Amino acid sequence: MGHKLKITGWVALGVVAGALTTVSLQTVARNSLAPLPLEELQQLATVFGMVKSDYVEPVDEKKLITDAITGMVASLDPHSQYFDKKAFKEFREGTSGKFVGVGIEITQEDGLVKVVSPIEGSPAFRAGLKTNDLITKIDDTAVKGLTLNDAVKRMRGEPNTKVLLTIFRKDENRTFPVTIIREEIKQQSVRGKIVEPGYAWIRVSQFQERSFEDFAKKVDEIYKQDPKIKGLVLDLRNDPGGLLTAAVAMSAAFLPDNVTVVSTNGQTPESKQVLRAAASDIRGLSGAEALKTLPAALKKVPVVVLVNEGSASASEIVAGALQDHKRATIMGSQSFGKGSVQTFRPLGPDTGLKITTSRYYTPSGRSIQAKGIVPDLMVDETEEGSPFAALRMREADLEKHLSSGQGEEKKDAAREKAREEALKRLEEESRKPASERRVPEFGSDKDFQLMQAINHLKGKPVLVSKTQVERKEEAKDN
């Protein structure tokens, strides 16, 4: 048995070392790194052999290796990730803004799936689904008890396949079935409207391949409705980020030509770059040519950018660029603080590695990482305040988060106290009827932060927060 184990271990070492040597040689060529640690690799191979031969039941070799890679990458930081076939497919859908499904934006209410809005032109739109419709069953499965993610997975599928949705329409007090044929859906990441004469609101929910193209169309649409726009609110609240080139393009729409939008810095030569407000730096992006045809007034119109704890990565790049160039007033809450760049390295036709390769810096050289963008004007979510803001996760709360690289701050003892108070409020709030617990929809006339942004654009007083303060980066335990 011992001899067999030794052979298994050395064979495994050969496989692992062979594979890693290829990667190492490529890495050495770029970074002049040290040779492979053979002693540690031998130990890895020995453990692999022991698990293979001694574990209580047979294990799949490929799964063992995949899990080892997954664990190794996950130990780096919260954003580096190994993609197997399934994760790779979901990743591509997320960045392209395309998926196969029925075409509805949804949320959860009282354990059911609620339609926020059907995507225009989608199968759900053509089938007559409406805002506030409740989905009670998906095929033969009751929605009650499913997570929102599980419900989404059941509604998605292969093109030209059928899904049966059971709908409860509250305002008509009736339940009825709708059969929908799935097809490829293009997500709408940009919405907008004229809030009142002279003042417009554009919301970007994610930076995808088509986001800038959709943004340009929405801007043209708004200026055709009202050529004399006096102020514009760019709403990036809860925008988790996305494609870097889309963020650069959107920044360029408001900034003077060729000024710096963002810089990055890491170990490899390709991770050190400066991206500017120029067509050459967004080449290949869908709708990039629209940068030259946007209304000239967009470069000068007063702008407010709304951010909150959910604004991350690409949305922080836009907010930071417009803030540093004094092109916009940033309002809301301190943003998430995801200022690291992930690069995708393909490992095969349907697997790959997303790995953190550099940090983002605003035009003035500020690191976004674990700090985020601090608004020029701190504004609460409601007139009564932001009672649950202390409970929201930011980059600095994530385990193994990357530091900013620009010095650390001491932990804020008052934050834990704020969390305790927020938990008590949340418990009290949960006892209220669901209708009284709903947060006003972004863009509605009850959207307090939007109304304060419009006040600022008009030169009227803004009700700034009396409780929000900048959250400093917290020291990490080594």
Tab-separated table of C-alpha atoms in Angstrom:
chain	number	residue	atom	x	y	z
A	1	MET	CA	0.000	0.000	0.000
A	2	GLY	CA	2.851	2.375	0.973
A	3	HIS	CA	4.643	1.734	-2.308
A	4	LYS	CA	1.393	2.258	-4.238
A	5	LEU	CA	0.765	5.505	-2.355
A	6	LYS	CA	4.285	6.722	-3.106
A	7	ILE	CA	3.862	5.995	-6.813
A	8	THR	CA	0.444	7.693	-6.863
A	9	GLY	CA	1.954	10.709	-5.119
A	10	TRP	CA	4.844	11.055	-7.554
A	11	VAL	CA	2.613	10.571	-10.592
A	12	ALA	CA	0.334	13.275	-9.261
A	13	LEU	CA	3.342	15.502	-8.624
A	14	GLY	CA	4.407	15.018	-12.216
A	15	VAL	CA	0.955	15.993	-13.471
A	16	VAL	CA	0.687	19.047	-11.206
A	17	ALA	CA	4.274	20.193	-11.754
A	18	GLY	CA	3.950	19.726	-15.493
A	19	ALA	CA	0.821	21.808	-15.682
A	20	LEU	CA	2.141	24.505	-13.373
A	21	THR	CA	5.497	24.676	-15.150
A	22	THR	CA	3.695	25.854	-18.270
A	23	VAL	CA	1.983	28.596	-16.303
A	24	SER	CA	5.174	29.412	-14.455
A	25	LEU	CA	7.227	29.726	-17.644
A	26	GLN	CA	4.664	32.166	-19.001
A	27	THR	CA	4.730	34.063	-15.718
A	28	VAL	CA	8.526	34.075	-15.512
A	29	ALA	CA	8.684	35.575	-19.003
A	30	ARG	CA	6.492	38.444	-17.813
A	31	ASN	CA	7.619	38.968	-14.227
A	32	SER	CA	10.949	37.170	-13.691
A	33	LEU	CA	9.451	35.278	-10.738
A	34	ALA	CA	11.268	32.577	-8.746
A	35	PRO	CA	11.161	28.906	-9.806
A	36	LEU	CA	8.387	26.568	-8.605
A	37	PRO	CA	8.478	25.510	-4.902
A	38	LEU	CA	9.003	21.775	-5.543
A	39	GLU	CA	8.895	20.709	-1.881
A	40	GLU	CA	5.452	22.224	-1.371
A	41	LEU	CA	4.236	20.766	-4.669
A	42	GLN	CA	5.443	17.338	-3.534
A	43	GLN	CA	3.385	17.752	-0.361
A	44	LEU	CA	0.343	18.727	-2.439
A	45	ALA	CA	0.826	15.624	-4.572
A	46	THR	CA	1.209	13.430	-1.461
A	47	VAL	CA	-2.069	14.721	-0.018
A	48	PHE	CA	-3.741	14.144	-3.377
A	49	GLY	CA	-2.455	10.553	-3.328
A	50	MET	CA	-3.629	9.952	0.251
A	51	VAL	CA	-7.121	11.228	-0.482
A	52	LYS	CA	-7.260	9.177	-3.664
A	53	SER	CA	-6.194	5.920	-1.991
A	54	ASP	CA	-7.329	6.193	1.653
A	55	TYR	CA	-10.569	8.190	1.691
A	56	VAL	CA	-13.641	6.256	2.903
A	57	GLU	CA	-15.129	6.090	-0.601
A	58	PRO	CA	-13.785	6.640	-4.113
A	59	VAL	CA	-13.341	10.258	-5.151
A	60	ASP	CA	-13.312	11.797	-8.596
A	61	GLU	CA	-9.767	12.883	-9.541
A	62	LYS	CA	-10.923	15.728	-11.768
A	63	LYS	CA	-13.183	17.080	-9.033
A	64	LEU	CA	-10.307	16.962	-6.527
A	65	ILE	CA	-8.062	18.976	-8.836
A	66	THR	CA	-10.852	21.434	-9.715
A	67	ASP	CA	-11.634	21.964	-6.020
A	68	ALA	CA	-7.939	22.478	-5.272
A	69	ILE	CA	-7.707	25.159	-7.974
A	70	THR	CA	-10.930	26.759	-6.748
A	71	GLY	CA	-9.666	26.899	-3.170
A	72	MET	CA	-6.253	28.258	-4.170
A	73	VAL	CA	-7.763	31.107	-6.179
A	74	ALA	CA	-10.480	31.869	-3.616
A	75	SER	CA	-7.813	32.299	-0.905
A	76	LEU	CA	-6.381	35.344	-2.709
A	77	ASP	CA	-9.237	37.857	-2.370
A	78	PRO	CA	-13.040	37.931	-2.679
A	79	HIS	CA	-13.020	38.687	-6.417
A	80	SER	CA	-10.544	36.201	-7.885
A	81	GLN	CA	-12.365	33.101	-9.116
A	82	TYR	CA	-11.866	29.888	-11.066
A	83	PHE	CA	-14.636	29.291	-13.625
A	84	ASP	CA	-15.773	25.767	-14.341
A	85	LYS	CA	-18.126	25.199	-17.300
A	86	LYS	CA	-21.274	26.318	-15.456
A	87	ALA	CA	-19.714	29.397	-13.819
A	88	PHE	CA	-18.079	30.379	-17.125
A	89	LYS	CA	-21.455	30.370	-18.891
A	90	GLU	CA	-23.042	32.523	-16.165
A	91	PHE	CA	-20.062	34.919	-16.272
A	92	ARG	CA	-20.434	35.434	-20.016
A	93	GLU	CA	-24.154	36.107	-19.629
A	94	GLY	CA	-23.478	38.661	-16.901
A	95	THR	CA	-21.028	40.746	-18.928
A	96	SER	CA	-22.831	40.502	-22.256
A	97	GLY	CA	-26.209	41.431	-20.817
A	98	LYS	CA	-27.747	38.545	-22.775
A	99	PHE	CA	-29.471	35.414	-21.463
A	100	VAL	CA	-32.228	33.026	-22.475
A	101	GLY	CA	-35.430	33.528	-20.512
A	102	VAL	CA	-38.804	35.284	-20.470
A	103	GLY	CA	-37.634	38.906	-20.119
A	104	ILE	CA	-38.765	40.410	-16.832
A	105	GLU	CA	-37.083	42.427	-14.096
A	106	ILE	CA	-38.166	40.907	-10.790
A	107	THR	CA	-37.988	41.264	-7.028
A	108	GLN	CA	-39.415	39.303	-4.121
A	109	GLU	CA	-42.486	40.206	-2.085
A	110	ASP	CA	-44.111	38.126	0.662
A	111	GLY	CA	-42.288	35.029	-0.586
A	112	LEU	CA	-43.537	35.431	-4.167
A	113	VAL	CA	-41.833	36.757	-7.285
A	114	LYS	CA	-43.006	40.242	-8.172
A	115	VAL	CA	-42.658	41.714	-11.663
A	116	VAL	CA	-40.888	45.084	-11.470
A	117	SER	CA	-41.260	45.536	-15.200
A	118	PRO	CA	-41.301	43.407	-18.366
A	119	ILE	CA	-38.399	44.174	-20.715
A	120	GLU	CA	-39.786	45.938	-23.757
A	121	GLY	CA	-40.181	43.581	-26.738
A	122	SER	CA	-39.512	40.453	-24.665
A	123	PRO	CA	-41.755	37.331	-24.602
A	124	ALA	CA	-43.124	38.436	-21.196
A	125	PHE	CA	-43.905	41.890	-22.615
A	126	ARG	CA	-45.724	40.368	-25.595
A	127	ALA	CA	-47.608	37.985	-23.289
A	128	GLY	CA	-49.057	40.960	-21.426
A	129	LEU	CA	-47.273	40.673	-18.061
A	130	LYS	CA	-47.489	43.910	-16.087
A	131	THR	CA	-45.640	45.704	-13.308
A	132	ASN	CA	-46.718	44.399	-9.850
A	133	ASP	CA	-47.923	41.032	-11.213
A	134	LEU	CA	-47.068	38.245	-8.768
A	135	ILE	CA	-45.749	34.893	-10.016
A	136	THR	CA	-47.106	32.122	-7.787
A	137	LYS	CA	-45.979	29.047	-9.762
A	138	ILE	CA	-43.302	28.252	-12.347
A	139	ASP	CA	-44.471	25.188	-14.280
A	140	ASP	CA	-45.583	22.828	-11.479
A	141	THR	CA	-43.380	24.360	-8.769
A	142	ALA	CA	-44.840	26.744	-6.185
A	143	VAL	CA	-42.730	29.907	-5.888
A	144	LYS	CA	-43.371	30.231	-2.143
A	145	GLY	CA	-40.244	28.950	-0.428
A	146	LEU	CA	-37.919	29.398	-3.435
A	147	THR	CA	-35.079	31.894	-3.299
A	148	LEU	CA	-35.132	34.598	-5.942
A	149	ASN	CA	-32.087	32.991	-7.555
A	150	ASP	CA	-33.839	29.596	-7.730
A	151	ALA	CA	-36.891	31.210	-9.329
A	152	VAL	CA	-34.684	32.899	-11.939
A	153	LYS	CA	-32.995	29.595	-12.789
A	154	ARG	CA	-36.359	27.892	-13.305
A	155	MET	CA	-37.546	30.643	-15.663
A	156	ARG	CA	-34.365	30.498	-17.725
A	157	GLY	CA	-33.591	27.644	-20.095
A	158	GLU	CA	-32.927	26.791	-23.713
A	159	PRO	CA	-34.247	28.936	-26.608
A	160	ASN	CA	-37.694	27.997	-27.986
A	161	THR	CA	-38.686	25.989	-24.897
A	162	LYS	CA	-41.910	26.681	-22.984
A	163	VAL	CA	-42.401	27.744	-19.379
A	164	LEU	CA	-45.812	28.029	-17.700
A	165	LEU	CA	-46.177	30.916	-15.240
A	166	THR	CA	-49.151	31.244	-12.905
A	167	ILE	CA	-49.881	34.932	-12.363
A	168	PHE	CA	-51.831	36.684	-9.622
A	169	ARG	CA	-52.845	40.210	-10.659
A	170	LYS	CA	-53.805	42.065	-7.487
A	171	ASP	CA	-55.628	45.035	-9.020
A	172	GLU	CA	-57.914	42.625	-10.913
A	173	ASN	CA	-58.057	40.081	-8.066
A	174	ARG	CA	-57.563	37.108	-10.392
A	175	THR	CA	-55.145	34.269	-11.017
A	176	PHE	CA	-54.393	33.022	-14.518
A	177	PRO	CA	-51.802	30.915	-16.404
A	178	VAL	CA	-49.463	32.296	-19.081
A	179	THR	CA	-47.365	30.066	-21.346
A	180	ILE	CA	-44.218	31.827	-22.557
A	181	ILE	CA	-41.638	30.621	-25.090
A	182	ARG	CA	-38.110	31.437	-23.918
A	183	GLU	CA	-35.775	33.378	-26.194
A	184	GLU	CA	-32.540	35.326	-25.963
A	185	ILE	CA	-33.100	38.474	-23.926
A	186	LYS	CA	-31.016	41.631	-24.017
A	187	GLN	CA	-31.050	43.210	-20.569
A	188	GLN	CA	-31.804	46.900	-20.220
A	189	SER	CA	-29.144	48.385	-17.977
A	190	VAL	CA	-30.124	52.006	-18.711
A	191	ARG	CA	-33.358	53.804	-17.856
A	192	GLY	CA	-34.174	57.488	-17.869
A	193	LYS	CA	-36.800	60.188	-18.051
A	194	ILE	CA	-37.438	63.892	-17.687
A	195	VAL	CA	-38.296	64.384	-14.019
A	196	GLU	CA	-39.672	67.854	-14.662
A	197	PRO	CA	-39.109	70.443	-17.406
A	198	GLY	CA	-35.378	71.093	-17.704
A	199	TYR	CA	-34.214	68.275	-15.414
A	200	ALA	CA	-33.491	64.674	-16.393
A	201	TRP	CA	-32.639	61.425	-14.615
A	202	ILE	CA	-30.622	58.580	-16.147
A	203	ARG	CA	-30.056	55.379	-14.214
A	204	VAL	CA	-27.361	52.834	-15.075
A	205	SER	CA	-27.892	49.560	-13.202
A	206	GLN	CA	-24.806	47.764	-14.562
A	207	PHE	CA	-21.955	48.363	-17.015
A	208	GLN	CA	-22.432	45.771	-19.751
A	209	GLU	CA	-21.348	45.534	-23.399
A	210	ARG	CA	-24.381	47.500	-24.592
A	211	SER	CA	-24.675	49.929	-21.649
A	212	PHE	CA	-22.929	52.866	-23.302
A	213	GLU	CA	-24.866	52.356	-26.531
A	214	ASP	CA	-28.129	52.322	-24.536
A	215	PHE	CA	-26.980	55.353	-22.539
A	216	ALA	CA	-26.298	57.320	-25.740
A	217	LYS	CA	-29.750	56.441	-27.095
A	218	LYS	CA	-31.405	57.526	-23.843
A	219	VAL	CA	-29.499	60.838	-23.852
A	220	ASP	CA	-30.595	61.528	-27.459
A	221	GLU	CA	-34.179	60.647	-26.544
A	222	ILE	CA	-34.153	63.026	-23.552
A	223	TYR	CA	-32.633	65.934	-25.518
A	224	LYS	CA	-35.205	65.475	-28.273
A	225	GLN	CA	-37.971	65.739	-25.677
A	226	ASP	CA	-36.373	68.774	-24.038
A	227	PRO	CA	-33.426	70.431	-25.852
A	228	LYS	CA	-33.006	72.898	-22.968
A	229	ILE	CA	-31.961	70.500	-20.222
A	230	LYS	CA	-30.657	72.552	-17.266
A	231	GLY	CA	-29.432	69.680	-15.129
A	232	LEU	CA	-28.965	65.920	-15.229
A	233	VAL	CA	-28.867	63.280	-12.476
A	234	LEU	CA	-26.712	60.233	-13.265
A	235	ASP	CA	-27.962	57.518	-10.919
A	236	LEU	CA	-25.361	54.835	-10.094
A	237	ARG	CA	-26.907	53.605	-6.847
A	238	ASN	CA	-26.654	49.823	-6.420
A	239	ASP	CA	-24.682	49.595	-9.688
A	240	PRO	CA	-22.223	46.729	-9.012
A	241	GLY	CA	-19.949	47.681	-11.919
A	242	GLY	CA	-19.036	45.621	-14.959
A	243	LEU	CA	-16.927	46.408	-18.019
A	244	LEU	CA	-14.112	48.927	-17.610
A	245	THR	CA	-14.408	50.256	-21.183
A	246	ALA	CA	-18.112	51.009	-20.633
A	247	ALA	CA	-17.221	53.072	-17.539
A	248	VAL	CA	-14.507	54.950	-19.445
A	249	ALA	CA	-16.939	55.682	-22.286
A	250	MET	CA	-19.619	57.007	-19.930
A	251	SER	CA	-17.079	59.215	-18.162
A	252	ALA	CA	-15.856	60.487	-21.535
A	253	ALA	CA	-19.406	61.539	-22.423
A	254	PHE	CA	-19.217	64.256	-19.743
A	255	LEU	CA	-15.484	65.084	-19.600
A	256	PRO	CA	-13.206	67.147	-21.855
A	257	ASP	CA	-11.393	65.155	-24.527
A	258	ASN	CA	-8.287	63.174	-23.562
A	259	VAL	CA	-8.317	63.859	-19.811
A	260	THR	CA	-7.463	60.923	-17.540
A	261	VAL	CA	-10.454	58.834	-16.455
A	262	VAL	CA	-8.706	56.105	-14.461
A	263	SER	CA	-5.290	54.518	-14.043
A	264	THR	CA	-4.383	50.994	-12.972
A	265	ASN	CA	-1.249	49.549	-11.412
A	266	GLY	CA	-0.149	45.957	-10.782
A	267	GLN	CA	2.798	43.591	-11.331
A	268	THR	CA	2.583	42.965	-15.069
A	269	PRO	CA	3.292	45.584	-17.755
A	270	GLU	CA	-0.243	45.257	-19.157
A	271	SER	CA	-1.704	45.985	-15.694
A	272	LYS	CA	-0.079	49.428	-15.688
A	273	GLN	CA	-2.186	51.724	-17.843
A	274	VAL	CA	-3.828	55.113	-18.029
A	275	LEU	CA	-7.232	55.296	-19.701
A	276	ARG	CA	-8.415	58.632	-21.060
A	277	ALA	CA	-11.610	60.209	-22.335
A	278	ALA	CA	-10.779	59.295	-25.919
A	279	ALA	CA	-12.299	57.107	-28.628
A	280	SER	CA	-9.036	55.143	-28.858
A	281	ASP	CA	-9.449	53.904	-25.264
A	282	ILE	CA	-12.936	52.465	-25.813
A	283	ARG	CA	-12.245	50.847	-29.180
A	284	GLY	CA	-14.239	47.641	-29.624
A	285	LEU	CA	-17.015	48.652	-27.223
A	286	SER	CA	-20.555	48.341	-28.587
A	287	GLY	CA	-21.768	51.813	-29.576
A	288	ALA	CA	-18.329	53.425	-29.116
A	289	GLU	CA	-18.914	55.626	-32.178
A	290	ALA	CA	-21.799	57.303	-30.308
A	291	LEU	CA	-19.206	59.210	-28.258
A	292	LYS	CA	-18.759	61.532	-31.242
A	293	THR	CA	-22.473	62.066	-31.870
A	294	LEU	CA	-23.734	62.810	-28.339
A	295	PRO	CA	-25.303	66.267	-27.850
A	296	ALA	CA	-22.562	68.850	-27.308
A	297	ALA	CA	-24.549	70.225	-24.357
A	298	LEU	CA	-23.784	67.047	-22.394
A	299	LYS	CA	-20.207	68.258	-21.854
A	300	LYS	CA	-21.427	71.375	-20.013
A	301	VAL	CA	-24.788	70.551	-18.412
A	302	PRO	CA	-24.629	70.553	-14.566
A	303	VAL	CA	-24.512	66.971	-13.277
A	304	VAL	CA	-25.221	65.237	-9.978
A	305	VAL	CA	-24.051	61.627	-9.576
A	306	LEU	CA	-25.937	59.539	-7.010
A	307	VAL	CA	-24.007	56.719	-5.304
A	308	ASN	CA	-24.522	54.484	-2.284
A	309	GLU	CA	-22.949	51.479	-0.549
A	310	GLY	CA	-24.013	49.312	-3.504
A	311	SER	CA	-22.128	51.401	-6.079
A	312	ALA	CA	-18.976	49.468	-6.905
A	313	SER	CA	-16.091	49.098	-9.340
A	314	ALA	CA	-17.006	50.634	-12.728
A	315	SER	CA	-19.607	52.929	-11.153
A	316	GLU	CA	-16.949	54.159	-8.687
A	317	ILE	CA	-14.605	54.856	-11.603
A	318	VAL	CA	-17.205	57.117	-13.216
A	319	ALA	CA	-18.023	58.888	-9.940
A	320	GLY	CA	-14.326	59.317	-9.080
A	321	ALA	CA	-13.418	60.696	-12.511
A	322	LEU	CA	-16.261	63.227	-12.554
A	323	GLN	CA	-15.489	64.223	-8.960
A	324	ASP	CA	-11.739	64.716	-9.497
A	325	HIS	CA	-12.306	66.788	-12.639
A	326	LYS	CA	-14.961	68.803	-10.759
A	327	ARG	CA	-17.417	67.914	-13.504
A	328	ALA	CA	-20.178	66.691	-11.178
A	329	THR	CA	-21.351	66.848	-7.597
A	330	ILE	CA	-21.365	63.423	-5.986
A	331	MET	CA	-24.288	62.842	-3.612
A	332	GLY	CA	-25.586	59.980	-1.478
A	333	SER	CA	-23.554	57.563	0.671
A	334	GLN	CA	-19.934	56.424	0.580
A	335	SER	CA	-19.575	53.827	-2.170
A	336	PHE	CA	-18.620	50.154	-1.855
A	337	GLY	CA	-14.870	50.443	-2.360
A	338	LYS	CA	-14.136	47.769	-4.952
A	339	GLY	CA	-11.095	49.316	-6.574
A	340	SER	CA	-9.380	46.220	-7.936
A	341	VAL	CA	-9.124	45.053	-11.532
A	342	GLN	CA	-9.933	41.464	-12.473
A	343	THR	CA	-8.488	40.056	-15.685
A	344	PHE	CA	-9.969	36.989	-17.347
A	345	ARG	CA	-7.461	34.354	-18.475
A	346	PRO	CA	-8.961	31.546	-20.593
A	347	LEU	CA	-7.808	28.055	-19.617
A	348	GLY	CA	-9.726	26.259	-22.349
A	349	PRO	CA	-12.845	26.643	-24.513
A	350	ASP	CA	-15.202	26.715	-21.515
A	351	THR	CA	-13.092	27.271	-18.359
A	352	GLY	CA	-11.048	30.204	-17.192
A	353	LEU	CA	-9.532	32.213	-14.378
A	354	LYS	CA	-10.662	35.620	-13.186
A	355	ILE	CA	-7.736	37.013	-11.228
A	356	THR	CA	-7.063	40.356	-9.559
A	357	THR	CA	-4.232	41.989	-11.485
A	358	SER	CA	-4.186	45.634	-10.385
A	359	ARG	CA	-5.798	48.442	-8.394
A	360	TYR	CA	-7.848	51.352	-9.769
A	361	TYR	CA	-6.841	54.948	-9.119
A	362	THR	CA	-8.885	58.090	-9.760
A	363	PRO	CA	-7.355	60.842	-11.953
A	364	SER	CA	-5.844	62.517	-8.847
A	365	GLY	CA	-4.198	59.243	-7.804
A	366	ARG	CA	-6.630	58.158	-5.072
A	367	SER	CA	-7.018	54.411	-4.585
A	368	ILE	CA	-10.665	53.324	-4.649
A	369	GLN	CA	-9.870	49.965	-3.040
A	370	ALA	CA	-11.504	49.401	0.389
A	371	LYS	CA	-12.184	53.158	0.583
A	372	GLY	CA	-14.672	53.947	-2.145
A	373	ILE	CA	-15.850	57.370	-3.261
A	374	VAL	CA	-16.849	59.802	-0.523
A	375	PRO	CA	-19.733	62.026	-1.735
A	376	ASP	CA	-19.376	65.795	-1.812
A	377	LEU	CA	-22.770	65.901	-0.122
A	378	MET	CA	-23.842	63.058	2.181
A	379	VAL	CA	-27.596	62.555	1.720
A	380	ASP	CA	-29.740	59.967	3.491
A	381	GLU	CA	-32.101	57.546	1.738
A	382	THR	CA	-35.145	59.097	3.364
A	383	GLU	CA	-35.964	62.313	5.176
A	384	GLU	CA	-35.796	60.313	8.423
A	385	GLY	CA	-32.293	59.054	7.644
A	386	SER	CA	-30.652	55.794	6.525
A	387	PRO	CA	-31.431	53.510	9.458
A	388	PHE	CA	-30.029	50.307	7.938
A	389	ALA	CA	-26.917	51.651	6.181
A	390	ALA	CA	-24.623	50.268	8.911
A	391	LEU	CA	-25.746	46.732	8.046
A	392	ARG	CA	-24.739	46.940	4.393
A	393	MET	CA	-21.558	45.162	3.374
A	394	ARG	CA	-18.749	47.110	1.767
A	395	GLU	CA	-15.436	45.923	0.348
A	396	ALA	CA	-13.732	46.578	3.682
A	397	ASP	CA	-16.128	44.092	5.349
A	398	LEU	CA	-15.217	41.224	3.018
A	399	GLU	CA	-12.882	38.549	4.305
A	400	LYS	CA	-9.407	38.645	2.714
A	401	HIS	CA	-10.126	41.970	0.999
A	402	LEU	CA	-7.221	43.687	-0.716
A	403	SER	CA	-5.963	46.804	1.070
A	404	SER	CA	-5.854	50.180	-0.652
A	405	GLY	CA	-2.053	50.243	-0.663
A	406	GLN	CA	-2.180	53.836	0.596
A	407	GLY	CA	-2.001	53.290	4.352
A	408	GLU	CA	-4.410	51.865	6.907
A	409	GLU	CA	-6.713	53.446	9.456
A	410	LYS	CA	-7.712	52.241	12.921
A	411	LYS	CA	-11.019	50.442	13.328
A	412	ASP	CA	-14.012	52.640	14.060
A	413	ALA	CA	-15.434	51.436	17.383
A	414	ALA	CA	-18.655	53.392	16.819
A	415	ARG	CA	-19.476	51.226	13.786
A	416	GLU	CA	-20.267	48.127	15.865
A	417	LYS	CA	-22.576	50.192	18.038
A	418	ALA	CA	-24.307	51.517	14.900
A	419	ARG	CA	-24.761	47.938	13.664
A	420	GLU	CA	-26.446	46.927	16.934
A	421	GLU	CA	-28.827	49.889	16.762
A	422	ALA	CA	-29.618	49.141	13.109
A	423	LEU	CA	-30.395	45.492	13.946
A	424	LYS	CA	-32.860	46.623	16.624
A	425	ARG	CA	-34.551	48.974	14.141
A	426	LEU	CA	-34.688	46.186	11.546
A	427	GLU	CA	-36.379	43.890	14.053
A	428	GLU	CA	-38.984	46.572	14.799
A	429	GLU	CA	-39.463	47.268	11.083
A	430	SER	CA	-40.057	43.577	10.322
A	431	ARG	CA	-43.175	43.655	12.507
A	432	LYS	CA	-44.812	46.260	10.262
A	433	PRO	CA	-47.093	45.289	7.325
A	434	ALA	CA	-45.209	44.646	4.057
A	435	SER	CA	-46.829	47.701	2.435
A	436	GLU	CA	-45.209	49.967	5.048
A	437	ARG	CA	-41.758	48.389	4.673
A	438	ARG	CA	-41.220	49.033	0.980
A	439	VAL	CA	-38.381	51.313	-0.047
A	440	PRO	CA	-39.437	53.970	-2.601
A	441	GLU	CA	-38.477	52.972	-6.153
A	442	PHE	CA	-35.457	54.725	-7.666
A	443	GLY	CA	-36.651	57.461	-10.008
A	444	SER	CA	-40.079	57.866	-8.400
A	445	ASP	CA	-41.418	61.100	-6.944
A	446	LYS	CA	-40.861	59.544	-3.487
A	447	ASP	CA	-37.147	59.008	-4.161
A	448	PHE	CA	-35.732	61.349	-1.507
A	449	GLN	CA	-32.133	61.367	-2.779
A	450	LEU	CA	-33.257	62.103	-6.338
A	451	MET	CA	-35.393	65.008	-5.130
A	452	GLN	CA	-32.400	66.408	-3.206
A	453	ALA	CA	-30.266	66.071	-6.350
A	454	ILE	CA	-32.837	68.083	-8.320
A	455	ASN	CA	-32.857	70.710	-5.549
A	456	HIS	CA	-29.062	70.992	-5.812
A	457	LEU	CA	-29.241	71.436	-9.594
A	458	LYS	CA	-31.805	74.209	-9.084
A	459	GLY	CA	-29.626	75.946	-6.514
A	460	LYS	CA	-32.052	75.158	-3.691
A	461	PRO	CA	-31.009	73.936	-0.212
A	462	VAL	CA	-30.233	70.228	0.155
A	463	LEU	CA	-31.138	68.254	3.279
A	464	VAL	CA	-27.729	66.753	4.001
A	465	SER	CA	-27.291	63.867	6.403
A	466	LYS	CA	-26.689	64.718	10.049
A	467	THR	CA	-25.391	61.253	10.869
A	468	GLN	CA	-23.307	59.999	7.915
A	469	VAL	CA	-19.544	60.400	8.169
A	470	GLU	CA	-16.734	59.124	5.992
A	471	ARG	CA	-15.912	55.544	6.833
A	472	LYS	CA	-12.145	55.168	6.954
A	473	GLU	CA	-10.371	52.040	5.785
A	474	GLU	CA	-10.143	49.553	8.628
A	475	ALA	CA	-6.866	47.932	9.601
A	476	LYS	CA	-6.577	44.302	8.542
A	477	ASP	CA	-5.471	41.582	10.942
A	478	ASN	CA	-2.322	39.937	9.644
